[in-house]
mmCIF file of C-alpha atoms in Angstrom:
data_model
loop_
_atom_site.group_PDB
_atom_site.id
_atom_site.type_symbol
_atom_site.label_atom_id
_atom_site.label_comp_id
_atom_site.label_asym_id
_atom_site.label_seq_id
_atom_site.Cartn_x
_atom_site.Cartn_y
_atom_site.Cartn_z
ATOM 1 C CA UNK A 126 4.797 -17.977 -13.003
ATOM 2 C CA UNK A 127 3.859 -20.321 -9.918
ATOM 3 C CA UNK A 128 4.469 -19.129 -6.611
ATOM 4 C CA UNK A 129 3.840 -20.733 -3.124
ATOM 5 C CA UNK A 130 0.250 -20.561 -1.385
ATOM 6 C CA UNK A 131 0.301 -16.958 0.107
ATOM 7 C CA UNK A 132 -0.494 -16.648 3.876
ATOM 8 C CA UNK A 133 -0.081 -13.075 4.068
ATOM 9 C CA UNK A 134 -3.389 -10.778 4.918
ATOM 10 C CA UNK A 135 -4.953 -8.697 2.671
ATOM 11 C CA UNK A 136 -6.384 -5.284 3.307
ATOM 12 C CA UNK A 137 -7.637 -2.309 1.465
ATOM 13 C CA UNK A 138 -6.824 1.199 1.940
ATOM 14 C CA UNK A 139 -10.634 1.703 2.183
ATOM 15 C CA UNK A 140 -12.628 -0.375 4.790
ATOM 16 C CA UNK A 141 -14.731 -1.759 2.112
ATOM 17 C CA UNK A 142 -12.639 -3.188 -0.415
ATOM 18 C CA UNK A 143 -14.949 -2.676 -3.554
ATOM 19 C CA UNK A 144 -15.408 0.829 -3.627
ATOM 20 C CA UNK A 145 -12.464 1.495 -5.948
ATOM 21 C CA UNK A 146 -14.494 2.067 -9.031
ATOM 22 C CA UNK A 147 -17.053 4.413 -7.306
ATOM 23 C CA UNK A 148 -13.764 6.310 -6.122
ATOM 24 C CA UNK A 149 -12.339 6.476 -9.717
ATOM 25 C CA UNK A 150 -15.819 7.763 -11.016
ATOM 26 C CA UNK A 151 -17.027 10.121 -7.921
ATOM 27 C CA UNK A 152 -13.868 11.158 -6.366
ATOM 28 C CA UNK A 153 -12.892 10.732 -2.668
ATOM 29 C CA UNK A 154 -16.538 11.843 -1.447
ATOM 30 C CA UNK A 155 -17.857 8.474 -2.458
ATOM 31 C CA UNK A 156 -15.864 7.427 0.829
ATOM 32 C CA UNK A 157 -18.608 8.835 2.855
ATOM 33 C CA UNK A 158 -20.943 5.969 1.857
ATOM 34 C CA UNK A 159 -18.249 3.579 3.199
ATOM 35 C CA UNK A 160 -20.569 1.650 5.833
ATOM 36 C CA UNK A 161 -17.322 0.229 7.529
ATOM 37 C CA UNK A 162 -15.492 3.639 7.869
ATOM 38 C CA UNK A 163 -15.320 3.287 11.503
ATOM 39 C CA UNK A 164 -13.001 0.331 11.556
ATOM 40 C CA UNK A 165 -10.370 2.596 10.145
ATOM 41 C CA UNK A 166 -9.856 3.817 13.649
ATOM 42 C CA UNK A 167 -11.078 7.256 12.064
ATOM 43 C CA UNK A 168 -13.016 9.634 14.766
ATOM 44 C CA UNK A 169 -15.250 11.232 12.060
ATOM 45 C CA UNK A 170 -16.329 10.435 8.632
ATOM 46 C CA UNK A 171 -14.290 13.611 7.651
ATOM 47 C CA UNK A 172 -11.071 12.032 8.687
ATOM 48 C CA UNK A 173 -11.504 8.889 7.504
ATOM 49 C CA UNK A 174 -12.372 10.526 3.664
ATOM 50 C CA UNK A 175 -9.212 12.874 4.165
ATOM 51 C CA UNK A 176 -6.824 10.071 4.942
ATOM 52 C CA UNK A 177 -8.129 7.061 3.127
ATOM 53 C CA UNK A 178 -6.959 7.869 -0.526
ATOM 54 C CA UNK A 179 -3.575 8.766 1.323
ATOM 55 C CA UNK A 180 -2.807 5.670 3.142
ATOM 56 C CA UNK A 181 -1.669 3.040 0.742
ATOM 57 C CA UNK A 182 1.476 2.768 2.848
ATOM 58 C CA UNK A 183 -0.384 2.232 6.080
ATOM 59 C CA UNK A 184 -2.461 -0.414 4.537
ATOM 60 C CA UNK A 185 0.750 -2.074 3.518
ATOM 61 C CA UNK A 186 2.585 -2.088 6.887
ATOM 62 C CA UNK A 187 -0.877 -3.339 8.054
ATOM 63 C CA UNK A 188 -0.751 -6.513 5.963
ATOM 64 C CA UNK A 189 2.804 -6.671 7.211
ATOM 65 C CA UNK A 190 1.695 -6.749 10.920
ATOM 66 C CA UNK A 191 -1.145 -8.698 10.418
ATOM 67 C CA UNK A 192 1.034 -11.526 8.758
ATOM 68 C CA UNK A 193 2.546 -11.926 12.291
ATOM 69 C CA UNK A 194 -0.937 -11.548 13.936
ATOM 70 C CA UNK A 195 -0.847 -8.104 14.876
ATOM 71 C CA UNK A 196 -3.936 -6.089 13.475
ATOM 72 C CA UNK A 197 -3.875 -2.514 13.957
ATOM 73 C CA UNK A 198 -6.647 0.227 12.480
ATOM 74 C CA UNK A 199 -4.897 1.836 9.398
ATOM 75 C CA UNK A 200 -5.705 5.303 10.836
ATOM 76 C CA UNK A 201 -4.098 4.402 14.100
ATOM 77 C CA UNK A 202 -1.165 3.497 12.202
ATOM 78 C CA UNK A 203 -1.026 6.725 10.194
ATOM 79 C CA UNK A 204 -1.507 8.967 13.296
ATOM 80 C CA UNK A 205 1.722 6.961 14.744
ATOM 81 C CA UNK A 206 3.703 7.389 11.760
ATOM 82 C CA UNK A 207 2.816 11.115 11.249
ATOM 83 C CA UNK A 208 4.452 11.360 14.830
ATOM 84 C CA UNK A 209 7.528 10.044 13.541
ATOM 85 C CA UNK A 210 7.662 12.447 10.590
ATOM 86 C CA UNK A 211 6.392 9.547 7.991
ATOM 87 C CA UNK A 212 3.418 12.142 6.809
ATOM 88 C CA UNK A 213 3.394 15.744 6.974
ATOM 89 C CA UNK A 214 -0.223 17.552 7.413
ATOM 90 C CA UNK A 215 -0.671 20.908 6.133
ATOM 91 C CA UNK A 216 -3.569 22.098 8.178
ATOM 92 C CA UNK A 217 -4.009 25.131 5.866
ATOM 93 C CA UNK A 218 -5.256 23.212 2.867
ATOM 94 C CA UNK A 219 -5.506 19.858 4.908
ATOM 95 C CA UNK A 220 -3.126 18.271 2.205
ATOM 96 C CA UNK A 221 -1.075 15.438 3.250
ATOM 97 C CA UNK A 222 2.292 14.534 1.845
ATOM 98 C CA UNK A 223 3.878 11.208 2.143
ATOM 99 C CA UNK A 224 4.756 8.481 2.757
ATOM 100 C CA UNK A 225 8.337 9.600 3.634
ATOM 101 C CA UNK A 226 10.480 6.508 3.326
ATOM 102 C CA UNK A 227 13.232 7.463 6.023
ATOM 103 C CA UNK A 228 11.068 8.188 8.820
ATOM 104 C CA UNK A 229 8.845 5.558 7.871
ATOM 105 C CA UNK A 230 11.781 3.144 8.287
ATOM 106 C CA UNK A 231 12.780 4.515 11.565
ATOM 107 C CA UNK A 232 9.125 4.621 12.789
ATOM 108 C CA UNK A 233 8.552 0.691 12.155
ATOM 109 C CA UNK A 234 11.880 -0.477 13.711
ATOM 110 C CA UNK A 235 11.119 1.514 16.772
ATOM 111 C CA UNK A 236 7.502 1.013 17.387
ATOM 112 C CA UNK A 237 7.325 -2.534 15.791
ATOM 113 C CA UNK A 238 10.778 -4.042 16.031
ATOM 114 C CA UNK A 239 10.914 -4.748 12.381
ATOM 115 C CA UNK A 240 13.792 -4.868 10.445
ATOM 116 C CA UNK A 241 13.592 -2.127 7.631
ATOM 117 C CA UNK A 242 15.540 0.197 5.030
ATOM 118 C CA UNK A 243 14.895 2.248 2.292
ATOM 119 C CA UNK A 244 15.584 1.032 -1.118
ATOM 120 C CA UNK A 245 16.183 3.350 -4.399
ATOM 121 C CA UNK A 246 17.395 3.486 -7.991
ATOM 122 C CA UNK A 247 16.469 -0.238 -8.555
ATOM 123 C CA UNK A 248 14.266 -1.747 -11.349
ATOM 124 C CA UNK A 249 12.175 -4.544 -11.265
ATOM 125 C CA UNK A 250 14.891 -7.059 -12.496
ATOM 126 C CA UNK A 251 16.096 -6.297 -8.630
ATOM 127 C CA UNK A 252 13.087 -7.715 -6.937
ATOM 128 C CA UNK A 253 14.012 -11.373 -6.840
ATOM 129 C CA UNK A 254 17.356 -10.606 -5.032
ATOM 130 C CA UNK A 255 15.511 -8.168 -2.711
ATOM 131 C CA UNK A 256 12.764 -10.300 -1.773
ATOM 132 C CA UNK A 257 15.172 -13.219 -1.089
ATOM 133 C CA UNK A 258 16.791 -11.259 1.361
ATOM 134 C CA UNK A 259 13.763 -9.031 3.042
ATOM 135 C CA UNK A 260 10.310 -10.649 3.666
ATOM 136 C CA UNK A 261 8.531 -7.740 1.912
ATOM 137 C CA UNK A 262 9.121 -5.001 -0.288
ATOM 138 C CA UNK A 263 6.508 -1.566 -0.148
ATOM 139 C CA UNK A 264 7.113 -0.649 -3.861
ATOM 140 C CA UNK A 265 6.199 2.579 -5.382
ATOM 141 C CA UNK A 266 4.044 2.019 -8.618
ATOM 142 C CA UNK A 267 1.721 4.088 -10.523
ATOM 143 C CA UNK A 268 -2.074 3.180 -9.268
ATOM 144 C CA UNK A 269 -3.093 2.410 -12.727
ATOM 145 C CA UNK A 270 -0.906 -1.160 -12.174
ATOM 146 C CA UNK A 271 -4.761 -2.449 -11.475
ATOM 147 C CA UNK A 272 -5.138 -2.603 -15.042
ATOM 148 C CA UNK A 273 -1.630 -3.952 -16.418
ATOM 149 C CA UNK A 274 -2.540 -4.075 -20.341
ATOM 150 C CA UNK A 275 -2.917 -0.353 -19.881
ATOM 151 C CA UNK A 276 0.232 2.114 -20.415
ATOM 152 C CA UNK A 277 0.805 4.529 -17.254
ATOM 153 C CA UNK A 278 1.029 8.137 -17.665
ATOM 154 C CA UNK A 279 3.905 7.893 -15.141
ATOM 155 C CA UNK A 280 5.468 5.910 -12.559
ATOM 156 C CA UNK A 281 5.099 5.839 -8.789
ATOM 157 C CA UNK A 282 2.694 7.722 -6.471
ATOM 158 C CA UNK A 283 1.035 4.548 -5.006
ATOM 159 C CA UNK A 284 2.226 1.811 -2.961
ATOM 160 C CA UNK A 285 1.803 -1.884 -3.286
ATOM 161 C CA UNK A 286 3.154 -4.777 -0.982
ATOM 162 C CA UNK A 287 5.419 -7.456 -2.696
ATOM 163 C CA UNK A 288 5.701 -10.525 -1.318
ATOM 164 C CA UNK A 289 7.444 -12.778 -3.511
ATOM 165 C CA UNK A 290 9.416 -12.498 -6.856
ATOM 166 C CA UNK A 291 11.360 -15.061 -9.480
ATOM 167 C CA UNK A 292 13.556 -14.265 -12.301
ATOM 168 C CA UNK A 293 10.084 -13.803 -14.461
ATOM 169 C CA UNK A 294 7.418 -12.582 -12.027
ATOM 170 C CA UNK A 295 6.250 -10.885 -8.921
ATOM 171 C CA UNK A 296 3.603 -11.323 -6.490
ATOM 172 C CA UNK A 297 2.110 -8.452 -4.739
ATOM 173 C CA UNK A 298 -0.985 -7.273 -2.472
ATOM 174 C CA UNK A 299 -2.656 -3.864 -4.052
ATOM 175 C CA UNK A 300 -4.497 -1.579 -1.393
ATOM 176 C CA UNK A 301 -6.462 -0.153 -4.203
ATOM 177 C CA UNK A 302 -7.083 -2.885 -6.590
ATOM 178 C CA UNK A 303 -10.943 -2.691 -7.636
ATOM 179 C CA UNK A 304 -11.673 -6.554 -7.601
ATOM 180 C CA UNK A 305 -10.224 -9.788 -6.230
ATOM 181 C CA UNK A 306 -8.004 -10.325 -9.245
ATOM 182 C CA UNK A 307 -6.381 -6.694 -9.031
ATOM 183 C CA UNK A 308 -6.237 -6.975 -5.020
ATOM 184 C CA UNK A 309 -4.776 -9.959 -3.509
ATOM 185 C CA UNK A 310 -1.595 -12.022 -4.641
ATOM 186 C CA UNK A 311 -1.697 -10.323 -7.993
ATOM 187 C CA UNK A 312 1.018 -11.860 -9.999
ATOM 188 C CA UNK A 313 2.671 -9.712 -13.033
ATOM 189 C CA UNK A 314 5.596 -10.510 -15.275
ATOM 190 C CA UNK A 315 8.654 -8.472 -14.029
ATOM 191 C CA UNK A 316 8.526 -6.434 -16.999
ATOM 192 C CA UNK A 317 5.074 -5.428 -17.029
ATOM 193 C CA UNK A 318 5.590 -4.505 -13.392
ATOM 194 C CA UNK A 319 8.623 -2.473 -14.319
ATOM 195 C CA UNK A 320 6.189 -0.103 -16.604
ATOM 196 C CA UNK A 321 4.668 1.163 -13.398
ATOM 197 C CA UNK A 322 7.661 1.246 -10.886
ATOM 198 C CA UNK A 323 9.471 4.288 -9.856
ATOM 199 C CA UNK A 324 12.366 2.119 -8.473
ATOM 200 C CA UNK A 325 11.836 2.742 -5.011
ATOM 201 C CA UNK A 326 10.171 2.123 -1.773
ATOM 202 C CA UNK A 327 11.037 0.299 1.489
ATOM 203 C CA UNK A 328 12.213 -3.410 2.227
ATOM 204 C CA UNK A 329 10.791 -4.885 5.371
ATOM 205 C CA UNK A 330 11.337 -8.113 7.293
ATOM 206 C CA UNK A 331 10.598 -9.552 10.702
#
């Protein structure tokens, strides 16, 4: 399961990447202690706390853009994507729905000139062919993929950035990993990844 050295920058969906375990223990309120929250582009700590648990997709996009030297704060990306329909914000209860793939694909094409398309109804065995055609695949997986030895209760609900795949394994960045080994350039057998993978996502290329 050897891959070439990755040159794709890693970004967490929270500004302090090692906050994941605190979030799992305490909930989103733990983000109020993030000393780097302003780097997200949030105007207030409340805005940061509200969005940070919902922007794994924007963290993936930030990594893609950073790979070509174009770095944007995650909240700046989230606001722009919302304007294109990629997120739906309910002001009544502060809920955020998304990432919605079709408007996201239109957004990255129009705003950043990226090639992109929605991908559905695939399994992990399709990833080598997919990543031979596309530079990246934003894949929907269960967030517990940070502990691959565990059995997930379901598939999907969280997004990771797949950057390479072989017939045996896939390499990806996980915006909500809890330590370096579960964050950047994680390598898992395809069969393991498939247990968490919902069979959908967005393919993106330069």
